[in-house]
Coordinates of C-alpha atoms and ligand atoms in Angstrom, one line a residue:
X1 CA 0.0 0.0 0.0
X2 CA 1.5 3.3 -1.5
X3 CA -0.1 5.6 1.5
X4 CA 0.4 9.1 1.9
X5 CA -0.1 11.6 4.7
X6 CA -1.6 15.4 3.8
X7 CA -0.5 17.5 6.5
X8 CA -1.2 21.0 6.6
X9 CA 1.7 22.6 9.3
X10 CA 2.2 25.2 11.5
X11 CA 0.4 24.5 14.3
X12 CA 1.5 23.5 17.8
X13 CA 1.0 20.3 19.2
X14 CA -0.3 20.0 22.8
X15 CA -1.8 17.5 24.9
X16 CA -1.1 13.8 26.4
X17 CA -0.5 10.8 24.6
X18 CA 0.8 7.1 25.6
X19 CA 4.0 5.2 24.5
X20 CA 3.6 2.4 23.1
X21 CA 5.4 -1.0 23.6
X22 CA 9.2 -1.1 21.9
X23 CA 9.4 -2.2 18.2
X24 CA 13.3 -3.2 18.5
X25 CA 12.1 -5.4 21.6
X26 CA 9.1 -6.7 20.7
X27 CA 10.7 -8.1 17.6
X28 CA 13.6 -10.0 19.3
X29 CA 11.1 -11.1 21.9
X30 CA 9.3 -12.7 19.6
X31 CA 12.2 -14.6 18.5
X32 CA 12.8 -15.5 21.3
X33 CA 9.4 -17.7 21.9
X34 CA 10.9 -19.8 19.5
X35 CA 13.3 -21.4 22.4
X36 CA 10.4 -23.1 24.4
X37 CA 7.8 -25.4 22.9
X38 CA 4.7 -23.8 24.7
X39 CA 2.7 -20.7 24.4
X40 CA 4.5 -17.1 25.0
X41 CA 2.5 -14.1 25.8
X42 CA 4.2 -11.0 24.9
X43 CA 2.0 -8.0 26.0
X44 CA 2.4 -3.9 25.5
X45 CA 3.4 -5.1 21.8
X46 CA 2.8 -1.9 19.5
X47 CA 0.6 -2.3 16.6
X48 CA 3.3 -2.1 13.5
X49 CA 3.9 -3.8 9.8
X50 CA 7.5 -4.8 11.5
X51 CA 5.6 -7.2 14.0
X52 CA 3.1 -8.3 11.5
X53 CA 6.3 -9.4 9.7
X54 CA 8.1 -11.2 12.5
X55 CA 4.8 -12.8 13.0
X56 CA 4.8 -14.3 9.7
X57 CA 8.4 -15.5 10.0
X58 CA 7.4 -17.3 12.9
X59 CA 4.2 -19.3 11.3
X60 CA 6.4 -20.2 8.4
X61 CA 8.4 -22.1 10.8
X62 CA 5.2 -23.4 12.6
X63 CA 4.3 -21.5 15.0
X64 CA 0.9 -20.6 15.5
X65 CA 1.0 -16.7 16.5
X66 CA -2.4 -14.5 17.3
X67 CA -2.2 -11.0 17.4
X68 CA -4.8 -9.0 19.3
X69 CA -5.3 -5.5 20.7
X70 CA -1.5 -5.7 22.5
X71 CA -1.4 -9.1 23.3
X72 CA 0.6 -11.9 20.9
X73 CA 0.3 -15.1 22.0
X74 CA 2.8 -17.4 19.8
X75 CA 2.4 -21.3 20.4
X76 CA 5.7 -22.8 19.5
X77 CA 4.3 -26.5 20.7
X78 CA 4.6 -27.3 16.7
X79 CA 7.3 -25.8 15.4
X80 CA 8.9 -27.9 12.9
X81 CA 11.4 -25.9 10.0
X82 CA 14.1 -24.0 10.6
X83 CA 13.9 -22.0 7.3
X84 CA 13.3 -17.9 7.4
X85 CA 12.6 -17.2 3.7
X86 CA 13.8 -13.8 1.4
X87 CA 10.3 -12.6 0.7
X88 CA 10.3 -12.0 4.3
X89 CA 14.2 -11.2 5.5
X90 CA 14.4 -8.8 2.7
X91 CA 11.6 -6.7 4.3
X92 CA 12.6 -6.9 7.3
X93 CA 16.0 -7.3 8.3
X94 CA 15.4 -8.2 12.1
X95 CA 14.0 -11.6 10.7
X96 CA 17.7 -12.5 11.4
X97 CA 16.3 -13.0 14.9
X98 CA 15.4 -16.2 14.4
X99 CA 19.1 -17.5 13.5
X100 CA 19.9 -17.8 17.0
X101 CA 16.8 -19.4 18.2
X102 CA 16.8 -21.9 15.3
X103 CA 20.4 -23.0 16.0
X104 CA 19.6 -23.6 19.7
X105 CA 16.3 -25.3 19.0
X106 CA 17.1 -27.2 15.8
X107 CA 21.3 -27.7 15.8
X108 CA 20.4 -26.3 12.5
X109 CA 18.8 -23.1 10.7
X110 CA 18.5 -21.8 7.0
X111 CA 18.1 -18.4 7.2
X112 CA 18.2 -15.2 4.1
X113 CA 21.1 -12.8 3.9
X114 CA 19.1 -9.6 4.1
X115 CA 20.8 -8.1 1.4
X116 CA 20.3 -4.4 1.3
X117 CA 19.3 -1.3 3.1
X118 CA 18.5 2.5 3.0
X119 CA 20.7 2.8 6.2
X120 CA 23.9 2.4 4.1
X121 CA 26.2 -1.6 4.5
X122 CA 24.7 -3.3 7.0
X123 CA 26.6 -6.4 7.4
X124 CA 25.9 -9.4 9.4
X125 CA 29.2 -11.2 9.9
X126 CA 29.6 -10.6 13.3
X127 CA 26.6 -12.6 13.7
X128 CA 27.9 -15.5 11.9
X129 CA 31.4 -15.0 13.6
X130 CA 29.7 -16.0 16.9
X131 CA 27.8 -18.6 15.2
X132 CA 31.0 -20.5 14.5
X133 CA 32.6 -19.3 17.2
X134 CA 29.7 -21.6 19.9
X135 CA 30.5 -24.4 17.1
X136 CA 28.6 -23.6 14.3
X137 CA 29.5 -24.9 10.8
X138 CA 27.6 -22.0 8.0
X139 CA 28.0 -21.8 5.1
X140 CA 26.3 -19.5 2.1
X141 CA 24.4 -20.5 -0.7
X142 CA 22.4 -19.0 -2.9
X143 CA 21.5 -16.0 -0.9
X144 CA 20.9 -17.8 2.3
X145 CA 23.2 -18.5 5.5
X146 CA 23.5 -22.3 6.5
X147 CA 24.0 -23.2 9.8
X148 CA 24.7 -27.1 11.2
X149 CA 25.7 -27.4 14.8
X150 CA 26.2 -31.0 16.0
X151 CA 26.7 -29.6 19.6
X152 CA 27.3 -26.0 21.0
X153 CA 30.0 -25.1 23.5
X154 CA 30.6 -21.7 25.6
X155 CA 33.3 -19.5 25.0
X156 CA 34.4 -16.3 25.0
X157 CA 33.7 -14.2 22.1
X158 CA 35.3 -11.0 21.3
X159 CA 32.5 -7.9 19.4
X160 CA 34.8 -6.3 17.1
X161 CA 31.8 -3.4 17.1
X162 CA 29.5 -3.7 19.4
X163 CA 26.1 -4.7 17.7
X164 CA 22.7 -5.1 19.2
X165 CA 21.4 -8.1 16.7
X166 CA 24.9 -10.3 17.2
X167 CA 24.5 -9.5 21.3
X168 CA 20.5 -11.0 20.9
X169 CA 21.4 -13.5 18.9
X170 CA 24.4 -14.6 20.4
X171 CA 22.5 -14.6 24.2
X172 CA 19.9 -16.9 22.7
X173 CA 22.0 -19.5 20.6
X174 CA 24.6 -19.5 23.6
X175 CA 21.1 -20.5 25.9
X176 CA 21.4 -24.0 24.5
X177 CA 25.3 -24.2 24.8
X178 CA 27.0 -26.3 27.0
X179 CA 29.3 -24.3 29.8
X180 CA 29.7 -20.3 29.6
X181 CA 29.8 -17.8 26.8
X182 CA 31.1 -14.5 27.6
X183 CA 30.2 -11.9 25.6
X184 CA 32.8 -9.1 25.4
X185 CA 31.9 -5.6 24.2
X186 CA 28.6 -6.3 24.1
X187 CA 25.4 -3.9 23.2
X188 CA 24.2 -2.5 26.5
X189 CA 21.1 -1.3 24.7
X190 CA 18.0 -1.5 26.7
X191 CA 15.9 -3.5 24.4
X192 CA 18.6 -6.4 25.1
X193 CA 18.5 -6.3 29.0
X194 CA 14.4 -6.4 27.8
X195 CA 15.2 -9.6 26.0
X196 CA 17.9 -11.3 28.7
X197 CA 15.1 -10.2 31.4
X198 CA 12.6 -12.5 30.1
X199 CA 14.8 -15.2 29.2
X200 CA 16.2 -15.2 32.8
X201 CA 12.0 -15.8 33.5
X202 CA 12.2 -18.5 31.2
X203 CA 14.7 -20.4 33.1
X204 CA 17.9 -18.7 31.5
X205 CA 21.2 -18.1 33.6
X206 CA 22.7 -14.7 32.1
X207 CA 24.7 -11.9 33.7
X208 CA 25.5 -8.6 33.1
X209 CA 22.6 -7.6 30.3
X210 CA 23.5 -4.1 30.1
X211 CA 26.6 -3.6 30.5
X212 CA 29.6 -4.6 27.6
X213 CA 30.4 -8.3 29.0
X214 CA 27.8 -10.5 29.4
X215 CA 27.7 -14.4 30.7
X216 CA 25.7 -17.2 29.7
X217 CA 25.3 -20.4 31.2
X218 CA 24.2 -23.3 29.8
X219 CA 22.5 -25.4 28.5
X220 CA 18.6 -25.0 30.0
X221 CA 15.7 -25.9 29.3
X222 CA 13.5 -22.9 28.7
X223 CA 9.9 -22.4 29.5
X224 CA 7.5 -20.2 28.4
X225 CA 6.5 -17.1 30.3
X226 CA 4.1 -14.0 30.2
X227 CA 6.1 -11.0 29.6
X228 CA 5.4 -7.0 29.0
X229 CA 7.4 -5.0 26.4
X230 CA 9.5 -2.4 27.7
X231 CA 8.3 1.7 26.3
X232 CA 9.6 2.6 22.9
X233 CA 12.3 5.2 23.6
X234 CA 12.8 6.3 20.2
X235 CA 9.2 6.6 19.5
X236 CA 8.8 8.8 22.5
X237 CA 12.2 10.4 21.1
X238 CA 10.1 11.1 18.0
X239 CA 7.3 12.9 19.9
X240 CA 9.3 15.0 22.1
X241 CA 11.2 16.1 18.7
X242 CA 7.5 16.6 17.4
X243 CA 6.4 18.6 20.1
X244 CA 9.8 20.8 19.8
X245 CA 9.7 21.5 16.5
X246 CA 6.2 23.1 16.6
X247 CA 6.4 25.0 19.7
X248 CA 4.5 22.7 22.0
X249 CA 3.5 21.1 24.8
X250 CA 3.0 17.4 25.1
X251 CA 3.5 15.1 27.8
X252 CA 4.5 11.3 27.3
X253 CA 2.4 8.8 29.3
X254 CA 4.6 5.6 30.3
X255 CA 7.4 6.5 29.3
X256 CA 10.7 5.7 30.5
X257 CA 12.8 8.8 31.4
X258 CA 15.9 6.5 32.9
X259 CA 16.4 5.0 29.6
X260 CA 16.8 8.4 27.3
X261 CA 18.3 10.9 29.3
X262 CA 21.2 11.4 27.1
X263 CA 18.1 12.8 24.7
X264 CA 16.5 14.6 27.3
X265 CA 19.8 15.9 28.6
X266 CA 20.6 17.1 25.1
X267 CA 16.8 18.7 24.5
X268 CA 17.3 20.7 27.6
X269 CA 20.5 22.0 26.1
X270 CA 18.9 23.5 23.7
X271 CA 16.9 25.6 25.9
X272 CA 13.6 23.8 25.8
X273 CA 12.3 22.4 29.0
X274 CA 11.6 18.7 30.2
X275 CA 10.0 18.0 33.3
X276 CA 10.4 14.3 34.4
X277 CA 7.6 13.0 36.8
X278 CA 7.7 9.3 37.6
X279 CA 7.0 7.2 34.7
X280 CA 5.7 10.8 32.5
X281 CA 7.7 13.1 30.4
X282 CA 6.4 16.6 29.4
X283 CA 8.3 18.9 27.2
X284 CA 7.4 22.7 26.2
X285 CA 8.8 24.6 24.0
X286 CA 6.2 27.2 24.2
X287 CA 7.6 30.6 23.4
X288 CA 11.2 29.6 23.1
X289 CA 13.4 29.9 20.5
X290 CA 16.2 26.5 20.8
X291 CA 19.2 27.3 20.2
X292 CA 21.5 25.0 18.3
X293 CA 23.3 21.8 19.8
X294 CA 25.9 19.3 17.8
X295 CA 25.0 15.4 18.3
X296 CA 27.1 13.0 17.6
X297 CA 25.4 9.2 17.5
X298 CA 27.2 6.5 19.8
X299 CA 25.7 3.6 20.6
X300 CA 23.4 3.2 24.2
X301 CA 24.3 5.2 26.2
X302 CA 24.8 7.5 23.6
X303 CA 22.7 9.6 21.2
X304 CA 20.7 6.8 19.6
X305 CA 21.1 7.3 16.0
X306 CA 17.5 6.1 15.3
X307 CA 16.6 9.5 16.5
X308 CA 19.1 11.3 14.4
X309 CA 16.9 11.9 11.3
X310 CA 14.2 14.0 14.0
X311 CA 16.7 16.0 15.3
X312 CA 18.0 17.3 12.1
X313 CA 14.4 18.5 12.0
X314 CA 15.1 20.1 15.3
X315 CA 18.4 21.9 14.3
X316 CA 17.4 22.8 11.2
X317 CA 14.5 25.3 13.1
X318 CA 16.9 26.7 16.1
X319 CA 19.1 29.2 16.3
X320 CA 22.5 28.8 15.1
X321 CA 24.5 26.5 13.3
X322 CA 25.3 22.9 14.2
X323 CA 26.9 19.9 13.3
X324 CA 25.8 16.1 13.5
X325 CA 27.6 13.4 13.1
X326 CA 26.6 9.5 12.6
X327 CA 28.9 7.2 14.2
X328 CA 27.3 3.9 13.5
X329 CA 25.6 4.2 10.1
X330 CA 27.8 6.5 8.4
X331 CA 25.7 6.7 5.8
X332 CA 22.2 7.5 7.0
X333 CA 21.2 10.4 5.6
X334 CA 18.3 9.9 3.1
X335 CA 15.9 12.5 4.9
X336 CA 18.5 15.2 4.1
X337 CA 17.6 15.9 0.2
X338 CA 14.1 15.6 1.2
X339 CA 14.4 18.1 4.1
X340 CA 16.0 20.2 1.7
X341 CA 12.9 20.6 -0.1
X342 CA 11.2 22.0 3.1
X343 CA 13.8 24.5 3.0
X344 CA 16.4 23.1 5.2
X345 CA 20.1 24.2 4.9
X346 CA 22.7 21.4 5.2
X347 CA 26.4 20.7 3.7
X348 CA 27.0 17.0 4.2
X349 CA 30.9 16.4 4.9
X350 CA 31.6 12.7 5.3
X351 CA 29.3 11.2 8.5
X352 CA 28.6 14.5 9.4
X353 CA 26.0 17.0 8.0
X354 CA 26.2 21.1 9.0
X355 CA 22.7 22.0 9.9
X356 CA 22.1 25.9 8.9
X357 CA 19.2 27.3 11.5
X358 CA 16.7 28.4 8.9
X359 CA 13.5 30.6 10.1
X360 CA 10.8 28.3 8.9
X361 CA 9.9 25.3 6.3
X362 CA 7.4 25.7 4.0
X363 CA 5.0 22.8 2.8
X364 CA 6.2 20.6 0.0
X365 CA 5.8 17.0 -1.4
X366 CA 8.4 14.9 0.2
X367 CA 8.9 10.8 0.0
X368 CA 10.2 8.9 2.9
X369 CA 13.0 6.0 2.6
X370 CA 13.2 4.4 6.0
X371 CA 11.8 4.7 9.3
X372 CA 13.3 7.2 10.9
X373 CA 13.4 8.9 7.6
X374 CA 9.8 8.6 7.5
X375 CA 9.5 10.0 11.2
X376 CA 12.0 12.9 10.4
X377 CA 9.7 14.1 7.2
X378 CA 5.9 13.7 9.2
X379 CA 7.4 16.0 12.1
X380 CA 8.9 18.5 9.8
X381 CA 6.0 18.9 7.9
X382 CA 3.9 19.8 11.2
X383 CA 6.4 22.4 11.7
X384 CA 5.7 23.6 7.8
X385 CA 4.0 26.4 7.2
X386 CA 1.4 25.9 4.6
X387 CA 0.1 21.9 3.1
X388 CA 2.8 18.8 2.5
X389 CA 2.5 15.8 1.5
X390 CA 4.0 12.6 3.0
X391 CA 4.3 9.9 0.6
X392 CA 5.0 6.6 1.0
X393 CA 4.5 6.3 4.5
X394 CA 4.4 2.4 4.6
X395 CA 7.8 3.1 5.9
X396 CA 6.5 4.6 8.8
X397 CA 3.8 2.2 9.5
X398 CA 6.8 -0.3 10.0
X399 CA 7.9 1.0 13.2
X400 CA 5.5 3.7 15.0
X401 CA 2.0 2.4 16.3
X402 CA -0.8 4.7 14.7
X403 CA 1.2 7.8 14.8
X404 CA -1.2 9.7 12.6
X405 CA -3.7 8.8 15.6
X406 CA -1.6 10.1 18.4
X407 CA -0.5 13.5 16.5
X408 CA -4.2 14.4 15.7
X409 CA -5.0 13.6 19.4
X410 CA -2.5 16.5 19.8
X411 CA -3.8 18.4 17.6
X412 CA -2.1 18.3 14.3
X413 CA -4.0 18.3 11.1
X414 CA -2.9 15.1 9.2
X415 CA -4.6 12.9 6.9
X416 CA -4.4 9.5 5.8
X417 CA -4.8 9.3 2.1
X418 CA -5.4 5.3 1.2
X419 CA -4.1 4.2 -2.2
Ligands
EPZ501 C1 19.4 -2.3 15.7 O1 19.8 -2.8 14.5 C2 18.1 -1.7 15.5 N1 17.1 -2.6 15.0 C3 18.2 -0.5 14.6 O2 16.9 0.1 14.5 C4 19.2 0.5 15.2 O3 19.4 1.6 14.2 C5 20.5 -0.2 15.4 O4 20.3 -1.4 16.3 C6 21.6 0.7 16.1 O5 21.1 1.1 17.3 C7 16.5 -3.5 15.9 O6 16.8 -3.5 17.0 C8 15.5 -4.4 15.3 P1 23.7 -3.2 15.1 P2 21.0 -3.8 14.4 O7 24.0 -4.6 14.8 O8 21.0 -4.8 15.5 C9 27.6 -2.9 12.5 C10 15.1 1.3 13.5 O9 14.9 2.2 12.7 N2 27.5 -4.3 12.3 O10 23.8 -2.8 16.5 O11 21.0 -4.4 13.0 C11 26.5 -2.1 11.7 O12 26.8 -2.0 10.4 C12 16.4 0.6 13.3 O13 14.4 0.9 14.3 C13 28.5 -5.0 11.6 O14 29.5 -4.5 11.2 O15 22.3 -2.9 14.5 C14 26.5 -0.8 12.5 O16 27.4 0.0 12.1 C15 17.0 0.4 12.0 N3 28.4 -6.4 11.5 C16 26.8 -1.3 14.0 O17 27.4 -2.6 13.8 C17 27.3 -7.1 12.0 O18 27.3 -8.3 11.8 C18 25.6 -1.4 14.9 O19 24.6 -2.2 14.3 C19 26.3 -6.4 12.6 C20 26.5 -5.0 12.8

């Protein structure tokens, strides 16, 4: 479906709206289910395209998986191929998920390369390093990654970068190895303590989820549990950026604070205020003009850089210059010739782009590429003066749960064409 959004800008947004549950936990905790043969029951799960997807990687290996109002329940009694197929990796490339889950259910998995992406390279070799490294033998044929594993044994395996998929994938294949994995320099991102959290309920023995080693000792014998998905911090990212951009006022219902605050930190730099009250954020930016802040993306703790395409947005309507730079996808700048249409000013030098504080954007077709791409263009169109269109916003449905619905509940004018 070829959707578009008509958005006619320039007004503030204000109000309350609730976080949804996290896309890039949801997703691995869905995976996950995979390592029991019982039912899982994964609730706060966001409505998005990217879990509709997952869901059908998991029924193609058997799994029976109902999704309703919040709540997936995924019955892995009958699970019986260890196959994740292109038509659905090359949509989504967190389908690579199930490569650790297969290995430790099946001693053996067939999953897709994932092939390309609008992010720039995105390799997965440190995946496959680890793979081998528990006693994996792969091998790649036509497009897909073989994987045979007569048994699996701990040891300690070095991240050369520090990746979030290889860390979740590694924790679950190393589940059903025998004595302890250590993980050094692994991703500390909150979305994998999510993920060794609930395997620890299902009968898991891992350490130090969150920080850059982590131990895991095995082999167990995993049951299924009930489990709640952490708040999306980038989607609540997203609408604090939202709310910035146009002047606003919004506060965040269920939100977690502790797990952003180098975003918050960084907002408030800018001048704008955030006021943390338990589990609510609330940001205004009423009558202030932000002054400009550089960002450069790291991973968690850092400046996540799945909020980088927003705050371009942000800098490009504050006062001053400033420079960004994206350390982990170097090339991830597809909103930026789009942007530019709006009447951004930007000079792109390497990973880093020099963001010109311009007065205003005016309203003008623009076509998203990727997520965050997607979320970057709907929030600078609010801030637009005049009518935009959004097109192509299957690329947002992917990741944010209705968004449309929660920026009309705060007042922005946006429409859903359907095509
Ligand atoms: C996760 O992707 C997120 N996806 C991404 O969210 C996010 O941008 C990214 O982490 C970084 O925070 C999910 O959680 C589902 P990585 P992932 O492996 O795990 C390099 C969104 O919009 N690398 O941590 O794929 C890689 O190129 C998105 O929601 C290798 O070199 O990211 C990058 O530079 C898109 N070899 C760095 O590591 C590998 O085998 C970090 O990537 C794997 C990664």
């Amino acid at each position: 479906m070829m959707d578009h959004f008509v958005v006619e800008g320039g007004r503030p947004l204000s109000g309350t709206i609730t976080c949804s549950g996290a896309k890039n936990a949801a997703l691995p905790l869905m995976a996950a289910s995979l390592l029991t043969d019982g039912v899982t029951v994964l609730n706060n799960i966001p409505d998005l395209q990217d879990v509709r997807t997952m869901a059908m990687v998991l029924r193609v290996i058997g799994a029976d998986v109902r999704i309703e109002e919040g709540t997936l329940t995924i019955d892995c009694s009958h699970c019986n191929f260890w196959e994740a197929p292109y038509e659905l990796v090359r949509k989504m490339r967190a389908s690579f998920y199930v490569l650790g889950p297969l290995i430790a259910r099946f001693g053996e998995a067939k999953v897709s390369l994932p092939g390309g992406c609008a992010l720039g390279p995105r390799p997965v070799d440190l995946h496959l390093k680890a793979m081998k490294r528990l006693g994996c033998d792969i091998y790649i044929e036509s497009g897909y990654v073989n994987v045979k594993a007569k048994s699996l044994k701990g040891t300690r395996i070095n991240m050369d970068v520090s990746s979030v998929g290889a860390t979740g994938n590694l924790m679950m294949a190393a589940c059903a190895a025998t004595g302890t994995t250590v993980i050094n320099n692994s991703a500390c991102e909150p979305e994998i303590i999510d993920l060794a959290n609930m395997l620890n309920a299902m009968g898991a023995d891992i350490n130090g989820a969150g920080s850059k080693q982590v131990e895991i000792n095995g082999p167990v014998d995993l049951k299924p549990v009930k489990w709640k998905v952490i708040p999306d911090r980038i989607e609540a990212g997203t609408f604090l950026l939202a709310a910035a951009v146009t002047r606003g006022k919004v506060t965040l219902k269920e939100c977690r604070a502790d797990l952003m605050y180098t975003v918050l930190d960084k907002i408030n730099e800018t001048g704008v205020n955030i006021q943390i009250d338990n589990d609510s954020v609330t940001i205004d930016a009423r009558d202030v003009k932000p002054c400009a802040t550089d960002v450069i993306t790291e991973a968690y703790p850092g400046f996540p850089t799945d909020l980088q395409a927003p705050w371009t947005v942000f800098m490009s309507l504050a006062k001053g210059d400033s420079i960004l730079t994206e350390t982990i996808y170097p090339e991830r700048f597809t909103h930026v010739p789009e942007l530019i249409r709006l009447g951004a000013q930007f000079r792109k030098k390497l990973n880093s782009i020099y963001i010109e504080g311009v007065e205003r954007f005016t309203g003008a077709s623009v076509m998203c590429s990727d997520i965050r791409a997607a979320a970057a263009l709907v929030i600078a169109t609010l801030a637009a003066e005049g009518t935009s269109k959004v097109l192509r916003v299957y690329h947002l449905d992917r990741g944010y749960d209705r968004m449309e619905d929660k920026l009309s509940k705060l007042g922005a004018k946006i429409r859903r064409i359907r095509e």
